[in-house]
Coordinates of N, CA and C in Angstrom, one line a residue:
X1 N 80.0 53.3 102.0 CA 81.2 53.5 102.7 C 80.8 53.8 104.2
X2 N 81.7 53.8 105.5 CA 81.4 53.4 106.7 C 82.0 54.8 106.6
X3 N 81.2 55.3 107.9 CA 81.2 56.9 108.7 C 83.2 57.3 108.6
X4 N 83.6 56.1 109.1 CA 85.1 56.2 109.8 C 85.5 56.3 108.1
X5 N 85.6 55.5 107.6 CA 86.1 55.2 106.2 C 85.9 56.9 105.3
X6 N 85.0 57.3 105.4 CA 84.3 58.5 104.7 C 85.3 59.6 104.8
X7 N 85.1 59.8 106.4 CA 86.1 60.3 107.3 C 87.6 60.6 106.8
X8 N 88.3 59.6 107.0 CA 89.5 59.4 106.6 C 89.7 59.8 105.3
X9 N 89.0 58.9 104.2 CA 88.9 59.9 103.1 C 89.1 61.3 102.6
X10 N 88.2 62.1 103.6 CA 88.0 63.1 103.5 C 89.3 64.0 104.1
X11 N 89.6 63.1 105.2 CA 90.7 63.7 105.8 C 92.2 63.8 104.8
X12 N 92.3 62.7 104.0 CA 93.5 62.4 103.4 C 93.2 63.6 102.2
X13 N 91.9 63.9 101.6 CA 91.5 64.6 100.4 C 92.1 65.6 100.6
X14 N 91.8 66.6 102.0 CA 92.6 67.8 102.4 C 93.9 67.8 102.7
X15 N 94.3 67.1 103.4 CA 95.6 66.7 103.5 C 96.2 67.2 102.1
X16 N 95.9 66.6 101.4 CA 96.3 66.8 99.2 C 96.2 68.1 98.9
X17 N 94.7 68.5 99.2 CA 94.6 69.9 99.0 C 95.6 70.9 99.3
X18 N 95.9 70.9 100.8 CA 96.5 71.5 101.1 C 97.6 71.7 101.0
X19 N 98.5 70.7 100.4 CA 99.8 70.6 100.1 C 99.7 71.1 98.6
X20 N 99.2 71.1 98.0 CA 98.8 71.7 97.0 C 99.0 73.5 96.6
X21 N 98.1 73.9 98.0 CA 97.9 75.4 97.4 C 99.4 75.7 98.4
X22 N 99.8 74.8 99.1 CA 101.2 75.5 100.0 C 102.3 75.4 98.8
X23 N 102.4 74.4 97.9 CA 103.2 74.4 96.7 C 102.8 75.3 95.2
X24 N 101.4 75.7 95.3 CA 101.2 76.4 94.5 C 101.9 78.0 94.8
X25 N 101.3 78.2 95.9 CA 101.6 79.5 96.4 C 103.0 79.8 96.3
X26 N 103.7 78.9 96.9 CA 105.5 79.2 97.2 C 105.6 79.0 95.6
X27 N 105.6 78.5 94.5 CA 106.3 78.3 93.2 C 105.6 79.9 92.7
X28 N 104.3 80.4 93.3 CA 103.8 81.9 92.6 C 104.9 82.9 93.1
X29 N 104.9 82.7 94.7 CA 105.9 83.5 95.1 C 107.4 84.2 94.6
X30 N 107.7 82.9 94.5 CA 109.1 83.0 93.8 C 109.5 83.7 92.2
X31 N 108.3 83.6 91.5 CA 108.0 83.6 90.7 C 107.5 85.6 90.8
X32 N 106.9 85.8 91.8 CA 107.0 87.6 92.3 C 108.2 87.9 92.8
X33 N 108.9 87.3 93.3 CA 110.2 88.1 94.0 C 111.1 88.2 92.6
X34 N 110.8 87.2 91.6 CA 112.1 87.7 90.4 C 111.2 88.5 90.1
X35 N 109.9 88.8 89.8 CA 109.5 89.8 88.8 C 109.5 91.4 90.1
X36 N 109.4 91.2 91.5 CA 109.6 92.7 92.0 C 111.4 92.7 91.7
X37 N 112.2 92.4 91.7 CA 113.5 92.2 91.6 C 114.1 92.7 90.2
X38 N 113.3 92.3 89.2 CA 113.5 92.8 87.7 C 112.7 94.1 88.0
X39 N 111.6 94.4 88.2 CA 110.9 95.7 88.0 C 112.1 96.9 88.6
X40 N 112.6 96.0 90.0 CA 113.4 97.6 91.3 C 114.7 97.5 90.0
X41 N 115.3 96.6 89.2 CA 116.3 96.5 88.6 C 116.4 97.7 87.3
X42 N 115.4 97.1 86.3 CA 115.2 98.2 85.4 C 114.4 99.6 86.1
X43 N 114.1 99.5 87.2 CA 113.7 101.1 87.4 C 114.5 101.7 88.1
X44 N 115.8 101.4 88.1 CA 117.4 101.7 88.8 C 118.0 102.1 87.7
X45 N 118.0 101.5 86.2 CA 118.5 101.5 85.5 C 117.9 102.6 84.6
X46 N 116.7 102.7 84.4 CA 116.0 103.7 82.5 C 114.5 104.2 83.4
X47 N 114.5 104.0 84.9 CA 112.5 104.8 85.3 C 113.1 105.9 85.9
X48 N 114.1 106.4 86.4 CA 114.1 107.6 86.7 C 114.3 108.9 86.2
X49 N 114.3 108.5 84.3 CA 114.7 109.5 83.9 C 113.2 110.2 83.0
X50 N 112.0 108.9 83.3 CA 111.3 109.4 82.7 C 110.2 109.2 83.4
X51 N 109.3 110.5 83.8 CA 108.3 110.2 84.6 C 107.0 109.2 84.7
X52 N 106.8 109.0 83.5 CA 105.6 107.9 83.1 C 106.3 106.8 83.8
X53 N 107.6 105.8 83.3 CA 108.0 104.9 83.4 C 108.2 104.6 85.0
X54 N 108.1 106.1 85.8 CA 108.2 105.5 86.7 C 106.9 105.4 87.8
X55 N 106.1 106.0 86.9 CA 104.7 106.0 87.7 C 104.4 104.5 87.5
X56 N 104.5 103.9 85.9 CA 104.3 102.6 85.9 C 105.4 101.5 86.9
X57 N 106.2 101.9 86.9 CA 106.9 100.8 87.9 C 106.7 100.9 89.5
X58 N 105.7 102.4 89.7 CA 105.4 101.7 91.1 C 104.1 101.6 90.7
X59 N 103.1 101.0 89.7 CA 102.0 100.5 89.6 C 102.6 98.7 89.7
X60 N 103.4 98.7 88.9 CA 103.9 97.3 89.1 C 104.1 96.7 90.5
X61 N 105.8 97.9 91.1 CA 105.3 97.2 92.7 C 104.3 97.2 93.6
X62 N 103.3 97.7 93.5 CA 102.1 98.2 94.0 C 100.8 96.3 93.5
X63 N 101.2 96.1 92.2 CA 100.1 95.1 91.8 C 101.2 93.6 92.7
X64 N 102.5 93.7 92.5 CA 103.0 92.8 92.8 C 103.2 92.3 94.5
X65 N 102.9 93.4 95.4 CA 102.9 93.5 96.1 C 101.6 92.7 96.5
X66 N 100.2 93.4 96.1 CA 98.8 93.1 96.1 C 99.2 91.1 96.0
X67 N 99.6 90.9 95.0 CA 99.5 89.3 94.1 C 100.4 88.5 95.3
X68 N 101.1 89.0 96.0 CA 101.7 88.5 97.2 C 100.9 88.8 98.4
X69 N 100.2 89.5 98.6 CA 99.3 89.0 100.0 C 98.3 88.3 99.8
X70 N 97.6 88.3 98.6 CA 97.0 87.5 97.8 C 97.4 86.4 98.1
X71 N 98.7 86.0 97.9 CA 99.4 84.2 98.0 C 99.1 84.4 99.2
X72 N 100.2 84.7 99.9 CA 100.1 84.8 101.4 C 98.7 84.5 102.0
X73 N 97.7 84.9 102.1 CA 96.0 85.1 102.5 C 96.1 83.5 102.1
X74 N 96.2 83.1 100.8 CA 95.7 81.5 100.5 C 96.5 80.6 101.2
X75 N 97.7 80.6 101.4 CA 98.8 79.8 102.1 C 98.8 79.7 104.0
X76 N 97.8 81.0 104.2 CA 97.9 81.1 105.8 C 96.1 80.1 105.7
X77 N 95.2 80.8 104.7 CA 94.1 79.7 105.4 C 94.3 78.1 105.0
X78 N 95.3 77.9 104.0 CA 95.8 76.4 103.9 C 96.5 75.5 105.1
X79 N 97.4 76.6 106.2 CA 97.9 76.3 106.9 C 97.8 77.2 108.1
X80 N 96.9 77.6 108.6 CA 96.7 78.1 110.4 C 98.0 78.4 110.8
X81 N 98.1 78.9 111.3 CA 99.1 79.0 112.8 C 98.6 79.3 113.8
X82 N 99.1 78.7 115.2 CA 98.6 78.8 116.2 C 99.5 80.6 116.7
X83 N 98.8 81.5 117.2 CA 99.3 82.7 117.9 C 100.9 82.5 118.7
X84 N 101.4 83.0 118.9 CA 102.7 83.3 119.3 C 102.5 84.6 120.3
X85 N 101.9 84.7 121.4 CA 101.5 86.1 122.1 C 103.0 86.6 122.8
X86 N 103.1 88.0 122.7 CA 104.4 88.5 123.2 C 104.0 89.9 123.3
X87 N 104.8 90.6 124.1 CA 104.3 92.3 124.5 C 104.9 92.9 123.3
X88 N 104.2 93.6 123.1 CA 104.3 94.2 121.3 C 103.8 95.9 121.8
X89 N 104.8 96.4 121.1 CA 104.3 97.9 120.5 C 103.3 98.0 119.4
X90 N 101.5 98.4 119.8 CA 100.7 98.6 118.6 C 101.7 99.8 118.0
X91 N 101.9 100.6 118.0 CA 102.5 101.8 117.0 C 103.5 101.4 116.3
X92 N 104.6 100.7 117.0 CA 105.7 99.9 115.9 C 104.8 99.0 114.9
X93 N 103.7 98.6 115.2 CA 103.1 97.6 114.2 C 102.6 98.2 113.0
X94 N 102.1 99.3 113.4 CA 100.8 100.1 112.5 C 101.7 100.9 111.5
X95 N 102.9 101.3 112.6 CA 104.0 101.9 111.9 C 104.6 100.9 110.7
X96 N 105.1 99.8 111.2 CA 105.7 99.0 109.8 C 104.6 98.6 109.0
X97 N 103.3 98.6 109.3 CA 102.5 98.7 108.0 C 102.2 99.3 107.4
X98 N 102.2 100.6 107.5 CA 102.2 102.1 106.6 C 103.5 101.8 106.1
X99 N 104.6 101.6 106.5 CA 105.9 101.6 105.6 C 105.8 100.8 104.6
X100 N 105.0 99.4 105.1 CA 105.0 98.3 104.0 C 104.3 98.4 102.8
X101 N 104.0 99.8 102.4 CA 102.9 99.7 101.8 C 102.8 101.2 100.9
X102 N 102.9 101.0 99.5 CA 102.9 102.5 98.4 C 101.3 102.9 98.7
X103 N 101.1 103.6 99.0 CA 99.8 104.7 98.9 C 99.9 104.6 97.5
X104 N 98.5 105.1 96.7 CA 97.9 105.3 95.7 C 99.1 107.2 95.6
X105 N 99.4 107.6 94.6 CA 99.7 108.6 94.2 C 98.8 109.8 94.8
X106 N 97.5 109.6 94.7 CA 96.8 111.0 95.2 C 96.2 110.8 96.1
X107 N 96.9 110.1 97.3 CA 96.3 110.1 98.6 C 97.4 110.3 99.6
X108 N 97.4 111.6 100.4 CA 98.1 111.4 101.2 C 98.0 110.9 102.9
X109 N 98.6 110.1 103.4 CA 98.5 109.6 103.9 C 99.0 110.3 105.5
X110 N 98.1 110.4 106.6 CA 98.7 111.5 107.9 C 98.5 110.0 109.2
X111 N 99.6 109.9 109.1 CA 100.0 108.9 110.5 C 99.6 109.3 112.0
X112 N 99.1 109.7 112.9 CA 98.8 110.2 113.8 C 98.6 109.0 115.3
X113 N 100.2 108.9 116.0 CA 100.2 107.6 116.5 C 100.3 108.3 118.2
X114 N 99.8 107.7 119.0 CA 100.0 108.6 120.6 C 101.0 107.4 121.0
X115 N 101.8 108.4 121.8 CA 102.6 108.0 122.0 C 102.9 107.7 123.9
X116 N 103.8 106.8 124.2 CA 103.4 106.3 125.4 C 102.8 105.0 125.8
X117 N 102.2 104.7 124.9 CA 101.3 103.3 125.3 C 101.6 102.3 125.4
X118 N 100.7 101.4 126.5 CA 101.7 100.2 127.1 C 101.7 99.1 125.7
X119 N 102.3 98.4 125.8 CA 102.7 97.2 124.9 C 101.7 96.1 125.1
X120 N 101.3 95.8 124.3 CA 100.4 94.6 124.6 C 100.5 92.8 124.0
X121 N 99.7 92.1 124.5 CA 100.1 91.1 124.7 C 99.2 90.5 123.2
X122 N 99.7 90.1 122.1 CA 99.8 90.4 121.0 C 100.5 89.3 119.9
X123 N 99.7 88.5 118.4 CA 101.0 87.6 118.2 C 101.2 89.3 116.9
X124 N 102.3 89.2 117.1 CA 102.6 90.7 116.1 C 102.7 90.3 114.8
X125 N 103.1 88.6 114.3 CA 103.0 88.5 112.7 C 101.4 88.7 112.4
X126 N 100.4 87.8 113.3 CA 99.3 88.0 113.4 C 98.3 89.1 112.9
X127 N 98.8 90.2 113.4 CA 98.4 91.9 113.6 C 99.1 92.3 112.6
X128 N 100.2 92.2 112.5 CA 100.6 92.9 111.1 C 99.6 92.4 109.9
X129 N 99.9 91.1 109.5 CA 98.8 90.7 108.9 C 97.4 91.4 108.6
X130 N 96.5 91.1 109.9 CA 95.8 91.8 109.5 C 95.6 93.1 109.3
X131 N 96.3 94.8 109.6 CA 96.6 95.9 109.4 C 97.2 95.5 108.0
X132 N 97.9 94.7 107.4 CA 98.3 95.0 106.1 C 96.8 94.2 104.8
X133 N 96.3 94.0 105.5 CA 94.8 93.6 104.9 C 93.9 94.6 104.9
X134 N 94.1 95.3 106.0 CA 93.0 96.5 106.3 C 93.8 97.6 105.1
X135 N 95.0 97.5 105.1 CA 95.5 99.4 104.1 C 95.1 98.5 102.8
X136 N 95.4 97.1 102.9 CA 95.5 96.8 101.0 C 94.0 96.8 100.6
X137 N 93.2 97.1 101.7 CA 92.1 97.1 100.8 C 91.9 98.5 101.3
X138 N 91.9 99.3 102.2 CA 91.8 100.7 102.0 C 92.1 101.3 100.5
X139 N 93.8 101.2 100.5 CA 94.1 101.3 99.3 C 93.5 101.4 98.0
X140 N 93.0 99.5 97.9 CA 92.9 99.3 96.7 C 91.3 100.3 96.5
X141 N 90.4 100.1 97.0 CA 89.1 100.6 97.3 C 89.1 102.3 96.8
X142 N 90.5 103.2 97.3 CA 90.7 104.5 96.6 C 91.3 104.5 95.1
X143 N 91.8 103.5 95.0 CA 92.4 103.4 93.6 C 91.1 103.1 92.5
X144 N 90.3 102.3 93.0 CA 89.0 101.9 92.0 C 88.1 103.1 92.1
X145 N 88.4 104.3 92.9 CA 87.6 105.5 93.1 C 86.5 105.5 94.3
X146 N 86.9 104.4 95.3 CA 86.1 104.5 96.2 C 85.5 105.4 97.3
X147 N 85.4 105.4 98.2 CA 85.4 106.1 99.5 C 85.9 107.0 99.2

């Protein structure tokens, strides 16, 4: 086969691939939002009255959560995006990722954000992103008895 021919090949191969894990991932997705949806449902309904049931339903939203950045992480290196830069509050960022996110039960968590600071030039899905990669593995890392 000729260099150019190989090429293309190869190009079209991924091309496949990648349409692939972008259709995998969105049909897994979907497929977490009914299952976080049933979990917040029945734990509205029969987890508040009993404490076990509800430690397990935020292990649930806690795993289901994990199984969705998981997708997400495969779907973003299937498909790049180029940055989107805009003046961003780092504390509003760091802030919605501590929100985004159940702490392990026996960890408490002390936010300590200064305040004042200029806004920086930033793509903020970008950065969230990564700060929600940095706690999910803090996280998970104290949950397995880490650090």
């Amino acid at each position: 086969m000729l260099d150019y021919e190989q090429s293309a090949s190869e190009d079209v191969n991924e091309v496949s691939f990648l349409r692939v894990v972008r259709s995998i991932g969105h049909d897994l997705r979907n497929n977490l939002c009914v299952m976080a949806n049933s979990v917040y449902y029945i734990n509205m309904r029969i987890g508040q009255s009993d404490e076990r049931l509800a430690k397990h339903f935020d292990i649930l939203k806690r795993e289901i959560a994990a199984s969705n950045r998981v997708l997400v992480n495969m779907v973003d290196l299937a498909a790049p995006k180029e940055p989107v830069f805009e003046p961003t509050s780092l504390n509003a960022l760091v802030q919605e990722a501590v929100n985004g996110y159940i702490a392990p039960e026996d960890v408490d968590l002390d936010l300590a954000l200064i305040s004042g600071l200029p806004g920086v030039r930033v793509d903020p899905s970008q950065i969230s992103h990564a700060l929600g990669n940095i706690l999910g593995y803090q996280f998970g890392t104290l949950v397995q008895g880490g650090m």
